[in-house]
Tab-separated table of C-alpha atoms in Angstrom:
chain	number	residue	atom	x	y	z
D	6	SER	CA	27.473	16.499	6.825
D	7	GLN	CA	30.322	14.734	8.544
D	8	GLN	CA	32.754	17.355	9.762
D	9	GLY	CA	35.628	15.323	11.054
D	10	GLU	CA	37.388	12.544	9.257
D	11	GLU	CA	39.874	10.457	11.141
D	12	ASP	CA	42.641	8.398	9.765
D	13	PRO	CA	43.617	5.724	9.984
D	14	GLN	CA	40.284	3.984	10.419
D	15	ALA	CA	42.045	1.241	12.321
D	16	LEU	CA	45.427	1.045	13.985
D	17	SER	CA	47.060	-1.929	15.642
D	18	ILE	CA	50.237	-1.507	17.679
D	19	GLN	CA	52.239	-3.222	20.397
D	20	GLU	CA	52.159	-2.128	24.002
D	21	GLY	CA	54.729	0.554	24.653
D	22	GLU	CA	54.587	1.996	21.159
D	23	ASN	CA	53.153	5.383	20.347
D	24	ALA	CA	49.867	5.768	18.501
D	25	THR	CA	49.063	8.714	16.271
D	26	MET	CA	45.611	9.437	14.941
D	27	ASN	CA	44.680	12.274	12.643
D	28	CYS	CA	41.507	14.227	12.120
D	29	SER	CA	40.588	16.601	9.340
D	30	TYR	CA	37.616	18.910	9.174
D	31	LYS	CA	36.045	21.155	6.612
D	32	THR	CA	34.673	24.324	8.126
D	33	SER	CA	35.908	26.801	10.711
D	34	ILE	CA	35.644	25.682	14.308
D	35	ASN	CA	35.546	27.062	17.806
D	36	ASN	CA	37.158	24.078	19.482
D	37	LEU	CA	38.189	20.566	18.649
D	38	GLN	CA	37.812	17.750	21.118
D	39	TRP	CA	38.956	14.170	21.279
D	40	TYR	CA	36.867	11.439	22.832
D	41	ARG	CA	37.426	7.802	23.578
D	42	GLN	CA	34.806	5.070	23.387
D	43	ASN	CA	35.233	1.559	24.637
D	44	SER	CA	33.209	-1.010	22.762
D	45	GLY	CA	29.507	-0.655	23.494
D	46	ARG	CA	30.012	2.169	25.935
D	47	GLY	CA	29.542	5.896	26.102
D	48	LEU	CA	32.117	8.516	25.303
D	49	VAL	CA	34.827	9.743	27.591
D	50	HIS	CA	36.169	13.232	27.033
D	51	LEU	CA	39.933	13.260	26.639
D	52	ILE	CA	41.027	16.723	25.711
D	53	LEU	CA	39.814	19.990	24.202
D	54	ILE	CA	41.944	22.291	22.132
D	55	ARG	CA	40.766	25.766	21.257
D	56	SER	CA	41.034	27.196	17.785
D	57	ASN	CA	43.745	29.629	18.919
D	58	GLU	CA	45.879	26.875	20.452
D	59	ARG	CA	48.380	24.797	18.545
D	60	GLU	CA	49.321	22.077	20.993
D	61	LYS	CA	48.046	20.686	24.254
D	62	HIS	CA	49.225	17.958	26.589
D	63	SER	CA	47.409	15.841	29.116
D	64	GLY	CA	49.327	12.972	30.680
D	65	ARG	CA	50.279	10.605	27.864
D	66	LEU	CA	48.146	12.506	25.370
D	67	ARG	CA	49.382	15.168	23.039
D	68	VAL	CA	47.047	16.995	20.695
D	69	THR	CA	48.010	19.358	17.939
D	70	LEU	CA	45.809	21.632	15.893
D	71	ASP	CA	46.635	23.193	12.554
D	72	THR	CA	43.791	25.482	11.584
D	73	SER	CA	45.433	26.377	8.276
D	74	LYS	CA	45.267	22.735	7.261
D	75	LYS	CA	42.053	22.111	9.167
D	76	SER	CA	43.573	19.119	10.873
D	77	SER	CA	44.392	17.786	14.302
D	78	SER	CA	46.382	14.864	15.613
D	79	LEU	CA	46.164	12.843	18.788
D	80	LEU	CA	49.307	11.142	20.002
D	81	ILE	CA	49.173	8.545	22.743
D	82	THR	CA	52.617	7.771	24.059
D	83	ALA	CA	53.743	4.539	25.692
D	84	SER	CA	50.483	2.834	24.852
D	85	ARG	CA	48.899	0.223	27.089
D	86	ALA	CA	46.486	-2.577	26.341
D	87	ALA	CA	43.867	-0.592	28.257
D	88	ASP	CA	44.110	2.149	25.621
D	89	THR	CA	42.335	-0.176	23.190
D	90	ALA	CA	39.224	1.743	22.137
D	91	SER	CA	37.772	3.889	19.385
D	92	TYR	CA	38.904	7.483	19.311
D	93	PHE	CA	36.799	10.255	17.839
D	94	CYS	CA	37.476	13.876	17.137
D	95	ALA	CA	34.606	16.308	17.393
D	96	THR	CA	34.337	19.870	16.262
D	97	ASP	CA	31.860	22.304	17.644
D	98	ARG	CA	30.062	25.203	16.092
D	99	ARG	CA	27.306	27.440	17.233
D	100	SER	CA	23.925	26.191	16.082
D	101	GLY	CA	21.729	29.037	17.214
D	102	GLY	CA	21.257	30.979	20.419
D	103	SER	CA	23.654	29.586	22.982
D	104	ASN	CA	23.533	26.076	21.571
D	105	TYR	CA	26.536	24.401	20.061
D	106	LYS	CA	26.592	21.280	17.958
D	107	LEU	CA	29.281	18.667	18.120
D	108	THR	CA	30.062	16.943	14.861
D	109	PHE	CA	31.965	13.726	15.206
D	110	GLY	CA	34.431	12.130	12.871
D	111	LYS	CA	34.237	8.509	11.849
D	112	GLY	CA	36.737	7.430	14.451
D	113	THR	CA	39.902	5.385	14.663
D	114	LEU	CA	39.779	1.942	16.210
D	115	LEU	CA	42.992	1.510	18.169
D	116	THR	CA	44.085	-1.944	19.230
D	117	VAL	CA	47.047	-2.202	21.572
D	118	ASN	CA	48.408	-5.708	21.723
D	119	PRO	CA	50.005	-6.845	24.968
A	24	GLY	CA	32.501	16.395	34.732
A	25	ALA	CA	28.874	15.470	35.135
A	26	VAL	CA	27.675	11.962	35.842
A	27	VAL	CA	25.062	10.900	33.317
A	28	SER	CA	23.031	7.728	33.410
A	29	GLN	CA	20.789	6.092	30.849
A	30	HIS	CA	18.077	3.566	31.391
A	31	PRO	CA	17.739	0.958	30.190
A	32	SER	CA	21.235	0.019	29.101
A	33	TRP	CA	19.771	-2.337	26.555
A	34	VAL	CA	16.301	-3.155	25.338
A	35	ILE	CA	14.738	-5.531	22.854
A	36	CYS	CA	11.312	-4.708	21.502
A	37	LYS	CA	9.003	-5.968	18.796
A	38	SER	CA	8.346	-4.093	15.593
A	39	GLY	CA	5.526	-1.598	15.944
A	40	THR	CA	5.902	-1.043	19.649
A	41	SER	CA	7.271	2.043	21.377
A	42	VAL	CA	10.196	2.201	23.711
A	43	LYS	CA	11.275	4.961	26.065
A	44	ILE	CA	14.879	5.700	26.967
A	45	GLU	CA	15.729	7.894	29.941
A	46	CYS	CA	18.735	10.126	30.322
A	47	ARG	CA	19.483	11.484	33.769
A	48	SER	CA	22.029	14.003	34.883
A	49	LEU	CA	22.858	12.836	38.380
A	50	ASP	CA	24.887	15.708	39.756
A	51	PHE	CA	24.500	18.488	37.257
A	52	GLN	CA	21.779	20.836	36.159
A	53	ALA	CA	21.574	20.217	32.447
A	54	THR	CA	20.019	23.113	30.635
A	55	THR	CA	20.672	21.373	27.341
A	56	MET	CA	20.554	17.699	26.480
A	57	PHE	CA	21.502	16.046	23.243
A	58	TRP	CA	20.489	12.727	21.717
A	59	TYR	CA	22.792	10.867	19.347
A	60	ARG	CA	22.460	7.655	17.397
A	61	GLN	CA	25.356	5.398	16.547
A	62	PHE	CA	25.152	2.484	14.135
A	63	PRO	CA	27.695	-0.333	14.449
A	64	LYS	CA	31.230	0.738	13.651
A	65	GLN	CA	30.061	4.199	12.757
A	66	SER	CA	30.265	7.603	14.326
A	67	LEU	CA	27.759	9.403	16.474
A	68	MET	CA	25.107	11.331	14.616
A	69	LEU	CA	23.250	14.086	16.418
A	70	MET	CA	19.504	13.509	16.368
A	71	ALA	CA	18.186	16.418	18.378
A	72	THR	CA	18.976	19.112	20.885
A	73	SER	CA	16.631	19.921	23.721
A	74	ASN	CA	16.617	22.789	26.144
A	75	GLU	CA	14.789	22.351	29.414
A	76	GLY	CA	11.183	23.370	29.102
A	77	SER	CA	11.340	23.882	25.345
A	78	LYS	CA	10.593	21.772	22.337
A	79	ALA	CA	13.488	19.820	20.939
A	80	THR	CA	15.274	20.914	17.790
A	81	TYR	CA	15.680	17.999	15.426
A	82	GLU	CA	18.432	17.500	12.887
A	83	GLN	CA	17.582	17.260	9.247
A	84	GLY	CA	16.279	13.844	8.356
A	85	VAL	CA	15.218	12.919	11.890
A	86	GLU	CA	11.466	12.430	12.205
A	87	LYS	CA	10.219	14.362	15.192
A	88	ASP	CA	6.968	12.386	15.330
A	89	LYS	CA	8.889	9.148	15.483
A	90	PHE	CA	11.519	10.186	17.993
A	91	LEU	CA	9.717	12.025	20.752
A	92	ILE	CA	11.921	13.959	23.108
A	93	ASN	CA	10.812	15.364	26.429
A	94	HIS	CA	13.168	17.473	28.523
A	95	ALA	CA	10.892	18.182	31.440
A	96	SER	CA	13.465	18.991	34.080
A	97	LEU	CA	17.091	19.946	34.470
A	98	THR	CA	17.975	16.367	35.293
A	99	LEU	CA	15.838	14.236	33.002
A	100	SER	CA	15.274	13.872	29.298
A	101	THR	CA	13.474	11.024	27.594
A	102	LEU	CA	13.596	9.736	24.057
A	103	THR	CA	10.647	7.657	22.914
A	104	VAL	CA	11.029	5.659	19.736
A	105	THR	CA	7.494	5.193	18.466
A	106	SER	CA	6.350	2.400	16.161
A	107	ALA	CA	9.825	0.961	16.156
A	108	HIS	CA	11.196	-0.761	13.070
A	109	PRO	CA	14.218	-3.056	12.790
A	110	GLU	CA	16.129	-0.224	11.109
A	111	ASP	CA	15.774	1.776	14.326
A	112	SER	CA	18.043	-0.748	15.995
A	113	SER	CA	21.026	1.261	17.113
A	114	PHE	CA	23.013	2.581	20.037
A	115	TYR	CA	21.403	5.714	21.455
A	116	ILE	CA	23.575	8.045	23.509
A	117	CYS	CA	22.563	11.159	25.365
A	118	SER	CA	24.757	13.981	26.539
A	119	VAL	CA	24.189	16.913	28.824
A	120	SER	CA	25.502	20.428	28.930
A	121	GLY	CA	25.045	23.177	31.430
A	122	GLY	CA	28.140	25.232	31.287
A	123	PRO	CA	29.966	26.248	28.140
A	124	ALA	CA	27.717	24.643	25.606
A	125	TYR	CA	30.543	22.884	23.804
A	126	GLU	CA	31.271	20.881	26.940
A	127	GLN	CA	29.083	17.831	26.826
A	128	TYR	CA	29.054	14.894	29.188
A	129	PHE	CA	27.913	11.626	27.746
A	130	GLY	CA	25.775	8.843	29.099
A	131	PRO	CA	26.776	5.180	28.747
A	132	GLY	CA	24.345	4.584	25.913
A	133	THR	CA	21.326	2.364	25.328
A	134	ARG	CA	21.419	-0.522	22.883
A	135	LEU	CA	18.040	-0.868	21.147
A	136	THR	CA	17.250	-3.971	19.154
A	137	VAL	CA	13.954	-4.121	17.293
A	138	THR	CA	12.888	-7.585	16.202
């Protein structure tokens, strides 16, 4: 079953504005990751936040994790047109042995208008 | 992170034929490789997990006889879509893992169109 659910499904903003995307999940997790996907391309890993962390920064990205609410948010500050992409959260859980499974949310399509 | 390539990047095939997609880990020994499918404007759905030298573990609802996965070496996994149907048209993405198993590095994807 789909673990992560992002909202909004689509977000359109002007260059320079901040973009916030949210992700909710249903079961306990080890880590939560955010990925970016340009149209028709593979995924690029943005940031990983562990279940015992509450906030993490990487450049213009800020991720928060609230395990009590089973939710995470991704904030992109001072957005640029090049940030236009789909953003997915993914939760991981052990699937047997040393294998983990990533379960992806439905994604948020971010459009940054110049 | 690891550099992962997929070949071909896109392929068109006729219904009933088989098509093979390669996933290569160029600079990384991938003990585990994953295959995902992504339909337009949808999320990635895990199809199967393969460990080098072992049989792949398929997700529920994925036909193992239709989607043949071979992970023969630490740098190469192949996905063969057999007897392709138009509904198999999708974007297929592989990922590799060799360290902490939750760290996966993704290939650029292969667009399959079955006519």
